[in-house]
XYZ file of C-alpha atoms in Angstrom:
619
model
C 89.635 65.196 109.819
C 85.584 64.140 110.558
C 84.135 63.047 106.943
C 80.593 62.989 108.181
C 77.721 61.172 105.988
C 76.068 64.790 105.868
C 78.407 66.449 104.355
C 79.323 63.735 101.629
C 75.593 63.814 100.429
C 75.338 67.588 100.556
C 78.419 67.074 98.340
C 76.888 64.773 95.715
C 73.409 66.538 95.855
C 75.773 69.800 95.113
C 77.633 68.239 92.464
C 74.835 66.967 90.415
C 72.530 70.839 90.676
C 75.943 72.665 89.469
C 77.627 70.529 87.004
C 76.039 71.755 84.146
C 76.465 75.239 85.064
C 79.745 75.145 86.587
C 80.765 73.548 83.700
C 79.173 76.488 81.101
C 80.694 78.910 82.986
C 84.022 77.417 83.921
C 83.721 78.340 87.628
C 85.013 76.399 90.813
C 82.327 74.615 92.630
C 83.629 76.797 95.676
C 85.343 80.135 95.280
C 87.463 81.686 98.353
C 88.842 84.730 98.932
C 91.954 85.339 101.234
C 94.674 87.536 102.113
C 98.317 86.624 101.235
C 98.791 85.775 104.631
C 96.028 83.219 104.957
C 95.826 81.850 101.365
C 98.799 79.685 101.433
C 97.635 77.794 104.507
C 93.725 77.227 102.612
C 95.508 76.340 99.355
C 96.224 72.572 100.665
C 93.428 72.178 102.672
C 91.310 73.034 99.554
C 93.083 70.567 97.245
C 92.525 68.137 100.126
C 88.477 68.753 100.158
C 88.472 68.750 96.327
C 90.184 65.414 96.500
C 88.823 63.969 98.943
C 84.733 65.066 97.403
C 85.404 65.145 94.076
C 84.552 69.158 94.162
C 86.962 72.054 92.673
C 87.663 74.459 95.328
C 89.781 77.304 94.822
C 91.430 79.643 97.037
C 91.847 82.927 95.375
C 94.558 85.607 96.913
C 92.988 88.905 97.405
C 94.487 91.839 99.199
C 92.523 92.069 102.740
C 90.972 95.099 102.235
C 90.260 94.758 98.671
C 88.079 91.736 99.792
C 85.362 93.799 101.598
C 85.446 96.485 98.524
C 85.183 93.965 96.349
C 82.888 92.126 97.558
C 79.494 94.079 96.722
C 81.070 94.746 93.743
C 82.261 91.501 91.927
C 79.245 89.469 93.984
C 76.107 90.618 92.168
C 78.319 90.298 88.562
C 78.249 86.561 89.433
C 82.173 86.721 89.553
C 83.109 86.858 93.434
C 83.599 84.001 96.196
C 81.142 82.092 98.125
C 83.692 82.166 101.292
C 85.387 85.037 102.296
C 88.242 85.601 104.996
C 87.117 88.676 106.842
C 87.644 90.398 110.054
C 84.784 90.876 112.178
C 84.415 94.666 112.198
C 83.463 94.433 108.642
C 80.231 93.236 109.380
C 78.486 96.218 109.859
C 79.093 97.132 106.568
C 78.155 94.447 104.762
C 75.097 93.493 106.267
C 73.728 96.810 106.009
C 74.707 96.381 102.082
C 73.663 92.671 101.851
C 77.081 91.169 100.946
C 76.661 89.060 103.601
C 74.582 86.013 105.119
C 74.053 84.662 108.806
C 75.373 81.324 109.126
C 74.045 78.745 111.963
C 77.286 76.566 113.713
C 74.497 74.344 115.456
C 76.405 72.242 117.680
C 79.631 73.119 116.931
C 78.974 76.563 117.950
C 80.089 75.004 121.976
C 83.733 74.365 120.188
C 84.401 78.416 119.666
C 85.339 80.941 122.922
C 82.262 83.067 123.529
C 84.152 85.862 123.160
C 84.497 85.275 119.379
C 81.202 84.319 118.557
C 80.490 87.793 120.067
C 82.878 89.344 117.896
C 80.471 87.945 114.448
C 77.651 88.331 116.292
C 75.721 91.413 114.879
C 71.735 92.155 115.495
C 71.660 88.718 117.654
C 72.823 86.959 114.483
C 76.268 85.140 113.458
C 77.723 86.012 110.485
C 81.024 84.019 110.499
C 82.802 81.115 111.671
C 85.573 82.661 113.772
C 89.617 81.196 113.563
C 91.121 83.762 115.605
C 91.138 86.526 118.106
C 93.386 89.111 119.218
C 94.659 91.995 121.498
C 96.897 94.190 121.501
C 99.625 93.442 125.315
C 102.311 95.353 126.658
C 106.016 94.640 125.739
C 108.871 95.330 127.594
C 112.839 94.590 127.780
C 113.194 92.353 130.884
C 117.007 93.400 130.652
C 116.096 97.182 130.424
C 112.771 97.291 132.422
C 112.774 93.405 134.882
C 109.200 94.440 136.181
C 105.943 95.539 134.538
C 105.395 98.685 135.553
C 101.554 99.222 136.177
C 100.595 102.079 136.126
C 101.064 104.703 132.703
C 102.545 107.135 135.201
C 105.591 104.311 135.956
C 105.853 103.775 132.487
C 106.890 107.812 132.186
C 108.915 107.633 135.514
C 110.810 104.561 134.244
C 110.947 106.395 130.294
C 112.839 109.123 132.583
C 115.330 107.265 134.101
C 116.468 105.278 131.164
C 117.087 108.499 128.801
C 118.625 110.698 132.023
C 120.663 106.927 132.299
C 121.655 106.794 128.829
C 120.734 103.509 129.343
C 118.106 103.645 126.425
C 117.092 106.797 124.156
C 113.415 106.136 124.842
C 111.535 104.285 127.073
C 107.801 103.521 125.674
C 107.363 104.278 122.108
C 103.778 104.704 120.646
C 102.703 103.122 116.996
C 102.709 106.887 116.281
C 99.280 108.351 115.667
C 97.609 105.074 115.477
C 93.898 105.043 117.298
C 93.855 101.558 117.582
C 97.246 101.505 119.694
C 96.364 104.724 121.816
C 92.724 103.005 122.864
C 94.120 100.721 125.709
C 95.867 104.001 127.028
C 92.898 106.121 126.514
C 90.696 103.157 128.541
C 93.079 103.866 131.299
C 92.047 107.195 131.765
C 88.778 106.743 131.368
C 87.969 106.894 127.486
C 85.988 105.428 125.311
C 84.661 105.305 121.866
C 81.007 104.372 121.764
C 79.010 104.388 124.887
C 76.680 101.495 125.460
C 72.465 100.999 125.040
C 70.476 99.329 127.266
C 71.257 96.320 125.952
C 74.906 96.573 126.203
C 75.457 97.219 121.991
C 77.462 100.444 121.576
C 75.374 103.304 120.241
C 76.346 106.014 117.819
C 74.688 108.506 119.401
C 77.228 108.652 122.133
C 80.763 109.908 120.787
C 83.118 109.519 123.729
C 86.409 110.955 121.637
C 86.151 114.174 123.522
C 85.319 112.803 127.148
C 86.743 113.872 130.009
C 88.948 110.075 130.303
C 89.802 110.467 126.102
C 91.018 113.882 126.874
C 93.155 112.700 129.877
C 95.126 110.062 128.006
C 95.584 112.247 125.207
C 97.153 115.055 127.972
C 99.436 111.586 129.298
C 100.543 111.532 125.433
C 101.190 114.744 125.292
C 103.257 115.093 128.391
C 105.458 112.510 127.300
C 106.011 114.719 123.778
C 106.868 117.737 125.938
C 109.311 116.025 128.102
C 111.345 114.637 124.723
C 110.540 111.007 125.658
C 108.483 110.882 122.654
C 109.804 112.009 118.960
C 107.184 113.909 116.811
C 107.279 111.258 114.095
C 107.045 107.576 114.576
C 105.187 104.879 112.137
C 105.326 100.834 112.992
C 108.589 100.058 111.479
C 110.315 102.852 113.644
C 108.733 101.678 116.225
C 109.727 97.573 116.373
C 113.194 98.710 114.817
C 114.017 100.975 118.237
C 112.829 98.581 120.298
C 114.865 95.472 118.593
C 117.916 97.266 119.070
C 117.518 98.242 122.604
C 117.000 102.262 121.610
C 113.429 101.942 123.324
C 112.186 99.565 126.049
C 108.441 99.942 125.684
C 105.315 99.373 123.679
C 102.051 98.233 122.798
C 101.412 95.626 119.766
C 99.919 92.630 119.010
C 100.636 88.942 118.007
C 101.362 89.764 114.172
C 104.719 91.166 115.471
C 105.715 88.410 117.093
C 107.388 86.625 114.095
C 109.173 89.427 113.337
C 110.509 89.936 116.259
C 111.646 86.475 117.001
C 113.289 86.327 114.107
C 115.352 89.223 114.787
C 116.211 87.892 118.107
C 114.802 90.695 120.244
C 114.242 90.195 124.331
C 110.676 91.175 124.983
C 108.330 89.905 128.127
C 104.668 90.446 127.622
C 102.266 91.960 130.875
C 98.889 93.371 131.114
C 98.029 97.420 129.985
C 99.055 99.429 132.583
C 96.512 101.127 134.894
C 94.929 104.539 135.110
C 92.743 106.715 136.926
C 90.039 104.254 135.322
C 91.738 101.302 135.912
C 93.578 98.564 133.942
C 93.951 99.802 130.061
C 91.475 97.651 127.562
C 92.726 96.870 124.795
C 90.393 96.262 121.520
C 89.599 92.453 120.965
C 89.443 91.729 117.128
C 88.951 88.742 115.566
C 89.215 86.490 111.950
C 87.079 84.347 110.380
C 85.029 83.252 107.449
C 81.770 84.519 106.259
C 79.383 83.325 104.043
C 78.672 85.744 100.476
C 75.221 86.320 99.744
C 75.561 85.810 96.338
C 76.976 82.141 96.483
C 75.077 79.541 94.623
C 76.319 76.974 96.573
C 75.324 77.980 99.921
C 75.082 74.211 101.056
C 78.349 73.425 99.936
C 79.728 76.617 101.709
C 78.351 75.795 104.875
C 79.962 71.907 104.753
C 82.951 72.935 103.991
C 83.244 75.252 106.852
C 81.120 73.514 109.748
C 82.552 69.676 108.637
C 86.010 70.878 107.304
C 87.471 73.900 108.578
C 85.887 72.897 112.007
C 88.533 70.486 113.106
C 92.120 71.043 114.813
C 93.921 69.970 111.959
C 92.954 72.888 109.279
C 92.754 75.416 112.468
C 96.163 74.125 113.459
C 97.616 74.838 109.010
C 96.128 78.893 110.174
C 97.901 78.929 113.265
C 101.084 77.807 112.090
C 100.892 80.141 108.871
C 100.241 83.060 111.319
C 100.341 82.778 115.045
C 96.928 84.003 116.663
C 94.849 82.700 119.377
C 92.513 80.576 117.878
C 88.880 80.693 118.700
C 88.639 76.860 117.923
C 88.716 75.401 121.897
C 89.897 71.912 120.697
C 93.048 73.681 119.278
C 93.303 76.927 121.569
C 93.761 73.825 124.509
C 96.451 71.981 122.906
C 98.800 75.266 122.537
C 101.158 75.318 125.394
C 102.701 79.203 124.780
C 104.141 81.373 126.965
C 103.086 84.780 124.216
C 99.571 83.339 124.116
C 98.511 82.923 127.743
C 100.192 86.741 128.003
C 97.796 87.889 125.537
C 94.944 85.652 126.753
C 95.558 87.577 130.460
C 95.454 91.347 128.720
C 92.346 90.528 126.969
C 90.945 89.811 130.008
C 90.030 93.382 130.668
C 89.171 93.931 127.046
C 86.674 95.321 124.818
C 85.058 94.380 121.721
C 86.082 96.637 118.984
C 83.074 97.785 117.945
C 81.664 96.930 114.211
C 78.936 98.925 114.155
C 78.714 100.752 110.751
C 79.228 103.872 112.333
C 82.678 102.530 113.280
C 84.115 103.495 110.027
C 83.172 107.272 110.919
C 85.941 107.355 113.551
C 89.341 105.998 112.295
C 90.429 108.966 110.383
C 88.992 112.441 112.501
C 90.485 109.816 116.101
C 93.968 109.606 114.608
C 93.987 112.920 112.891
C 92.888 114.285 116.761
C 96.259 112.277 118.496
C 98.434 112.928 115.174
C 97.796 116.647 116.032
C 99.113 116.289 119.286
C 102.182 114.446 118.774
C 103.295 116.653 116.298
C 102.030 119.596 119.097
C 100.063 121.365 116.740
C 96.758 121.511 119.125
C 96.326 120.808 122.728
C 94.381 117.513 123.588
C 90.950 118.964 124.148
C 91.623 121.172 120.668
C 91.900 117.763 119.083
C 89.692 115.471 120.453
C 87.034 117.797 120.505
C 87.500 118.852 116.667
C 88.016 115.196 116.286
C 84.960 114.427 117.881
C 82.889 117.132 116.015
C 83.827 115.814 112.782
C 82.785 112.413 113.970
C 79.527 113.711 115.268
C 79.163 115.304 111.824
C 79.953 112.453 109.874
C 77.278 110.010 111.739
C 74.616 112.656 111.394
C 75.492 112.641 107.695
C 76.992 116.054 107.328
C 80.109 117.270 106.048
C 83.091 118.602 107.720
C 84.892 121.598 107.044
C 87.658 119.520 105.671
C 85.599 118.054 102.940
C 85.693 119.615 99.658
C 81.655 118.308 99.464
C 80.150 117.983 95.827
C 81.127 120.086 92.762
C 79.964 121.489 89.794
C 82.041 121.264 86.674
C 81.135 121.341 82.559
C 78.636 119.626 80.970
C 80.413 116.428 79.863
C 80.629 115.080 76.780
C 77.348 112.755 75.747
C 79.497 110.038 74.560
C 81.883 109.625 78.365
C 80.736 109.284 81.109
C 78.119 111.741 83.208
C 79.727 111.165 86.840
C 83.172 110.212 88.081
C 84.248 109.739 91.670
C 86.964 108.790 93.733
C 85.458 105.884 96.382
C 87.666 104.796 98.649
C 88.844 105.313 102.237
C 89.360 108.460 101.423
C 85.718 108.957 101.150
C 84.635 109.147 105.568
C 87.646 111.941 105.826
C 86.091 113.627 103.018
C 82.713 114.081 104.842
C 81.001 110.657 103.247
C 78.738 108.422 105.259
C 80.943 105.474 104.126
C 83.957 104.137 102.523
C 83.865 102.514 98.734
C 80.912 104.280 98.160
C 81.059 105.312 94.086
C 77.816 107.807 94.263
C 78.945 109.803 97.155
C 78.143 113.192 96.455
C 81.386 114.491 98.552
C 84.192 112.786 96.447
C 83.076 113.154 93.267
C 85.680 115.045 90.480
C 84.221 118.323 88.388
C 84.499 117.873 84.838
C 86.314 120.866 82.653
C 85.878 121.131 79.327
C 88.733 123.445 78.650
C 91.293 120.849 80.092
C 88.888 117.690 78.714
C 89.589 115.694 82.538
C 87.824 116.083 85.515
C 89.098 116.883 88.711
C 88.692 117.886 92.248
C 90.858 118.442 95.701
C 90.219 117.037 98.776
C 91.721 117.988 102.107
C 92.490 114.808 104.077
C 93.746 114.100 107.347
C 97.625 112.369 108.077
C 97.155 108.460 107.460
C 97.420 105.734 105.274
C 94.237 105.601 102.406
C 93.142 103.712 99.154
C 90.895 104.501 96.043
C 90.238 104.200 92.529
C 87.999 105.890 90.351
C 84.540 104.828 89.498
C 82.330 105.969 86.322
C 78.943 107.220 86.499
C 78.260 106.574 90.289
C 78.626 102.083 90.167
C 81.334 99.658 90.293
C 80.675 98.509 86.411
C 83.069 100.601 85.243
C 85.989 101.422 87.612
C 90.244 101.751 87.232
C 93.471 101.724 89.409
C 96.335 103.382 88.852
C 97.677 102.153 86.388
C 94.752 102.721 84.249
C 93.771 99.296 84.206
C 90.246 98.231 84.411
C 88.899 96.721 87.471
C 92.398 97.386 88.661
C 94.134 97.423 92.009
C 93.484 100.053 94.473
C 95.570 103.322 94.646
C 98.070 103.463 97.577
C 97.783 106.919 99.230
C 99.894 107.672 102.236
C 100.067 111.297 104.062
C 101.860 112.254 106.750
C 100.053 115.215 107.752
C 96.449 116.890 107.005
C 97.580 117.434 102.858
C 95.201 118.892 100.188
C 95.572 116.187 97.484
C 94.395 116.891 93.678
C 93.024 113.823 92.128
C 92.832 114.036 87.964
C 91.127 111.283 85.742
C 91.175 111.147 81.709
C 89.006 109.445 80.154
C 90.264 109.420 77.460
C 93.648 107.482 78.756
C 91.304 106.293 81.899
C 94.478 107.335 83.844
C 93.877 108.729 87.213
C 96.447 110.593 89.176
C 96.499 112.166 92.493
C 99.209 114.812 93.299
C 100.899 113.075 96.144
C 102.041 110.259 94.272
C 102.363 111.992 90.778
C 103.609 114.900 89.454
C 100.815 117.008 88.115
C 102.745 118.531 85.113
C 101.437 119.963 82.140
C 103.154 121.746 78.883
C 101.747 125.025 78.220
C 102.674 126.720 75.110
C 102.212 128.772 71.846
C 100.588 125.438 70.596
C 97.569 124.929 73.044
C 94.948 126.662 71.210
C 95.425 124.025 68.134
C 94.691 121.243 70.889
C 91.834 122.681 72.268
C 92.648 125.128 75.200
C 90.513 128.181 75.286
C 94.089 130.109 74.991
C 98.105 129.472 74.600
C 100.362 129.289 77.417
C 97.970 128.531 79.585
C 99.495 126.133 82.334
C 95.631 124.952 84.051
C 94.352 123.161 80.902
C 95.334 119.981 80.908
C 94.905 118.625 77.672
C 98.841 119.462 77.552
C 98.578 116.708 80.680
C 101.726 114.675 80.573
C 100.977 110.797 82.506
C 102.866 108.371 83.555
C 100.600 105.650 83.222
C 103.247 102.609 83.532
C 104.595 104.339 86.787
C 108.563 104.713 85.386
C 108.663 108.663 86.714
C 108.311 109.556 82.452
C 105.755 111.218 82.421
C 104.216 111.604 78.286
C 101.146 112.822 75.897
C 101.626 113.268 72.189
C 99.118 115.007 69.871
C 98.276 115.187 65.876
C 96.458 118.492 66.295
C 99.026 120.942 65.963
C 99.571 122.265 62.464
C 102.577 122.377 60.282
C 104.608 125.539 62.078
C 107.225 126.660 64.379
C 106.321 126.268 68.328
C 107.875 126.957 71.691
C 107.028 124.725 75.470
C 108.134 124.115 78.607
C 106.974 122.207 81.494
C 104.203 123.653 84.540
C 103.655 122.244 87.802
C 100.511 121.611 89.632
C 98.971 124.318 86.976
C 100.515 127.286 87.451
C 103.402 128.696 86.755
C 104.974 128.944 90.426
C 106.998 125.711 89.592
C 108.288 125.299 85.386
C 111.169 123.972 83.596
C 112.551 124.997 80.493
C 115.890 123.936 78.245
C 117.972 121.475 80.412
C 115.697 121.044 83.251
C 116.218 124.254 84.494
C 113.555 125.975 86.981
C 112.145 128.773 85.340
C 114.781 128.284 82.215
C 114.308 129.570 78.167
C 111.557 127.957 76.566
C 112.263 124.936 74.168
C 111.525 125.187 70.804
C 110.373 122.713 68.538
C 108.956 122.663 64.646
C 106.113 120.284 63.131
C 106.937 119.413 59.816
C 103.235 118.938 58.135
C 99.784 118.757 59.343
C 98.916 115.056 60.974
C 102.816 115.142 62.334
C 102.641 112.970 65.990
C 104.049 115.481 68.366
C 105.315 113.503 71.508
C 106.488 115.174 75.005
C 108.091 113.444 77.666
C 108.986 114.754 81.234
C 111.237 112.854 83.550
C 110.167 113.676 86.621
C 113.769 113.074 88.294
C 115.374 115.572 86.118
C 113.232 118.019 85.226
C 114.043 117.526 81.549
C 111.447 117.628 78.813
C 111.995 116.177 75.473
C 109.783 116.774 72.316
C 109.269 114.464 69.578
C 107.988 116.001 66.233
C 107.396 113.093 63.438
């Protein structure tokens, strides 16, 4: 690797401004944030700078979305990276919110493909050092399908004749609802996403969901559904899985499968998108790479790592090998002789930049909602596209669909908690927000009730796969996952179709819920009154709210409110009493009785959510 004289005296210039500080504050002199699948590949190379300059660099694991949401957060608190790992439709985003900072390649900007210095380019400015870009290709069984078909209409005469064969259940599977998997079939057609400006950057103003060419894929889709040569429900897993075993001999994915599928021996050629009305099929091009944090203080040090480092074939070669992409770097792209590559390389030929615009994030959700409606053959293709599309249009112009529950009005809370809670996440565009991770939008933010002492609020969301946490009073200083941990990782939320979801958040416990992973289960009873409810057996206040804050399916609150007496309980569901438990677990069984000894007495119930069961503790 090139140890240039620049980048050893921006080294000891850097080392004598920061070791005072670095030193006070017990900080690397170079912070980096990765995914799990690119941090152990930086690791070495990191130790290797550090030993080789006599710098600390550390290479810190962070999930890959987690990075960008963290990022604005953690930055301005002086505790995030100076490097990040990103993808290049991020950038949008964190321009607009100044997490981000241009960064000049100079001369080695000649040693990247074009293509991927257009992918970080963003207002005719760079803002990342690419590693790697991708595309989605076709894959096929040679032994089940020996040529590419290409057009989309061979792909459903050949899906025919291998079910009506028994040769093979299905013929092309889809990644199910995903948007990002349909696009090279909706190009095809003549579909598109953005339209273009004058000067060829895609412009908001011009939804193409509900075009005449979207539409038309979407009606291919949906013709392969009504002929039984699609199922109703497929995710990614399904998908790979059928086609290892030979029970489908078609689809589209990308280079992160091909490890997998190696390793589980499966016979796949890769050929260009087939052809439409509109022509070939585009897929999305995509692309890593590192960006530079605004709020670094060692901006020099940053860029020398990077541009005299990470810049050679060596380091490229450690990301490669850790997970197979085509690299951006020309010096290493040109020493790759693979088959999979140069099959990618020739279906990204007729590619298209996935646009990063911020107005990107707008789409995702309403897009696969639109073609998850059709699979499942609840709406016709121009039913859901063009809903899609209005909610899209909606969302851009700042507006809020029908779907989102908008803001709410609650109780006054409590002077001494907090004024505002809200649920930012990427749950927040679906609900009607401008943007994801956004902690003051008005649209997800949860009521409080002071009969129940929580706040709360439901949202309904389209089918797909989401994250959040909760946020206090409208900033990132105070936020909590799910296990009410501060600062804590971000909430898993998966639906497979359009769901209201509850979310609940106590402060007092600062455990936050939402009812498709949780039970929302509270204990109503001839008690509640002595804890605060406005009356007794009253199944909606949820200071009777059992949680399972350690995630074990027991789900517990205990009290010292209730006087010395004899009581009776049993358990509610989702605040009402549609669903309840009683003695033994039984639905709708006899109440269970329990006595508290004296005044003070700890009363502690527990639910297990697998059995129905409550027990109750007194003293």
């Amino acid at each position: 690797m090139r140890k240039s004289f620049i980048l050893l005296s921006l080294v000891v210039m850097m080392i004598i401004s920061v070791s005072v500080n670095v030193a006070a504050q017990s900080r690397p002199d170079l912070l980096i944030w990765a995914d799990n699948t690119r941090a152990p590949a930086l690791a070495p190379l990191a130790e290797q700078f550090s030993n080789d300059f006599g710098v600390t660099v550390q290479v810190q694991e962070i999930g890959l979305g987690d990075i960008r949401a963290n990022l604005p957060v953690a930055g301005p608190a002086g505790e995030g990276p100076d490097i990040i790992v990103a993808v290049h439709d991020w950038i949008g985003e964190l321009v607009l919110n100044g997490s981000v900072v241009p960064i000049d390649l100079g001369d080695k900007a000649a040693e990247f493909s074009e293509a991927s210095l257009t992918l970080f380019t963003y207002n005719d400015q760079l803002y990342g050092m690419p590693y790697a870009v991708e595309n989605v290709a076709f894959f096929r069984n040679p032994e089940l399908v020996p040529d590419a078909p290409a057009t989309w209409d061979e792909v459903r005469t050949i899906s025919e004749a291998l079910r009506d064969a028994g040769t093979s259940e299905f013929g092309f599977l889809p990644q199910g609802s995903d948007s990002y998997h349909f696009f090279p079939i909706m190009s095809a057609f003549g579909g598109y996403v953005f339209g273009l400006d004058e000067n060829g950057n895609a412009n908001p103003n011009d939804v193409g969901i509900d075009s005449e060419g979207s539409i038309a894929g979407l009606e291919w889709l949906d013709g392969m559904v009504k002929a039984g040569l699609i199922p109703n429900s497929l995710d990614y897993d399904t998908m790979l899985s059928n086609f290892e075993t030979g029970k489908s001999a078609m689809m589209i994915t990308g280079p992160w499968a091909l490890n997998r599928l190696n390793q589980n021996g499966a016979v796949y050629t890769i050929s260009d998108i087939p052809a439409g009305p509109a022509g070939q099929g585009s897929p999305f091009i995509g692309g890593q790479g590192f960006m530079l944090s605004a709020y670094n203080n060692n901006q020099l040090l940053a860029e020398a790592f990077l541009l005299d480092f990470m810049a050679a074939v060596e380091p490229m070669q450690a990301l490669y090998d850790a997970d197979p992409r085509p690299p951006a770097y020309l010096p290493l792209r040109e020493t790759l002789e693979n088959a999979d590559l140069a099959a990618f390389d020739s279906a990204g030929k007729a590619g298209v930049p996935q646009p990063s615009i911020p107005q990107m994030a707008s789409v995702w959700g309403a897009w696969q909602s639109g073609i998850g409606f059709v699979i499942s053959q609840e709406l016709t293709p121009a039913e859901a596209f063009g809903n899609a599309a209005t909610q899209i249009r909606d969302l851009i112009a700042g507006k809020a669909p029908e779907v989102a529950a908008g803001p709410v009005t609650g109780d006054t809370p409590p002077a001494d908690g907090p004024q505002n809670v809200s649920i930012p996440g990427t749950v927040q565009v679906p609900a009607g927000c401008a943007g994801d991770w956004d902690p003051a939008c008005a649209n997800t933010q949860l009521a409080y009730s002071a009969n129940s002492d929580v706040w709360s609020n439901t949202f309904v969301l389209p089918a797909g796969d989401y994250e959040y946490k909760v946020a206090l009073n409208n900033g990132w200083d105070e936020n909590y996952g799910g296990m009410a941990d501060a600062g804590g990782p971000n909430v898993v939320l998966a639906l497979a179709e359009e769901t209201a979801v509850t979310f609940v958040y106590d402060n007092k416990t600062n455990w936050v819920a939402d009812s498709v992973n949780h039970v929302i289960a509270s204990v109503p009873g001839s008690y509640q009154a002595a804890i605060g409810c406005s009356a007794d057996w009253a199944p909606d206040c949820l200071r009777s709210w059992l949680q399972d804050v350690d995630g074990d399916g027991i789900y517990s609150f205990s009290t010292t409110a209730i006087p010395a007496g004899d009581y009776e309980a049993k358990v509610a569901i989702n605040q009402t009493w549609d669903e309840n438990y009683g003695e033994n677990g039984e639905s709708g069984g006899a109440n269970l009785k329990f006595t508290v000894p004296a005044d003070g007495t700890e009363v502690v119930f527990s639910y297990d959510a697998s059995t129905n069961i409550l027990t109750i503790t007194s003293g």
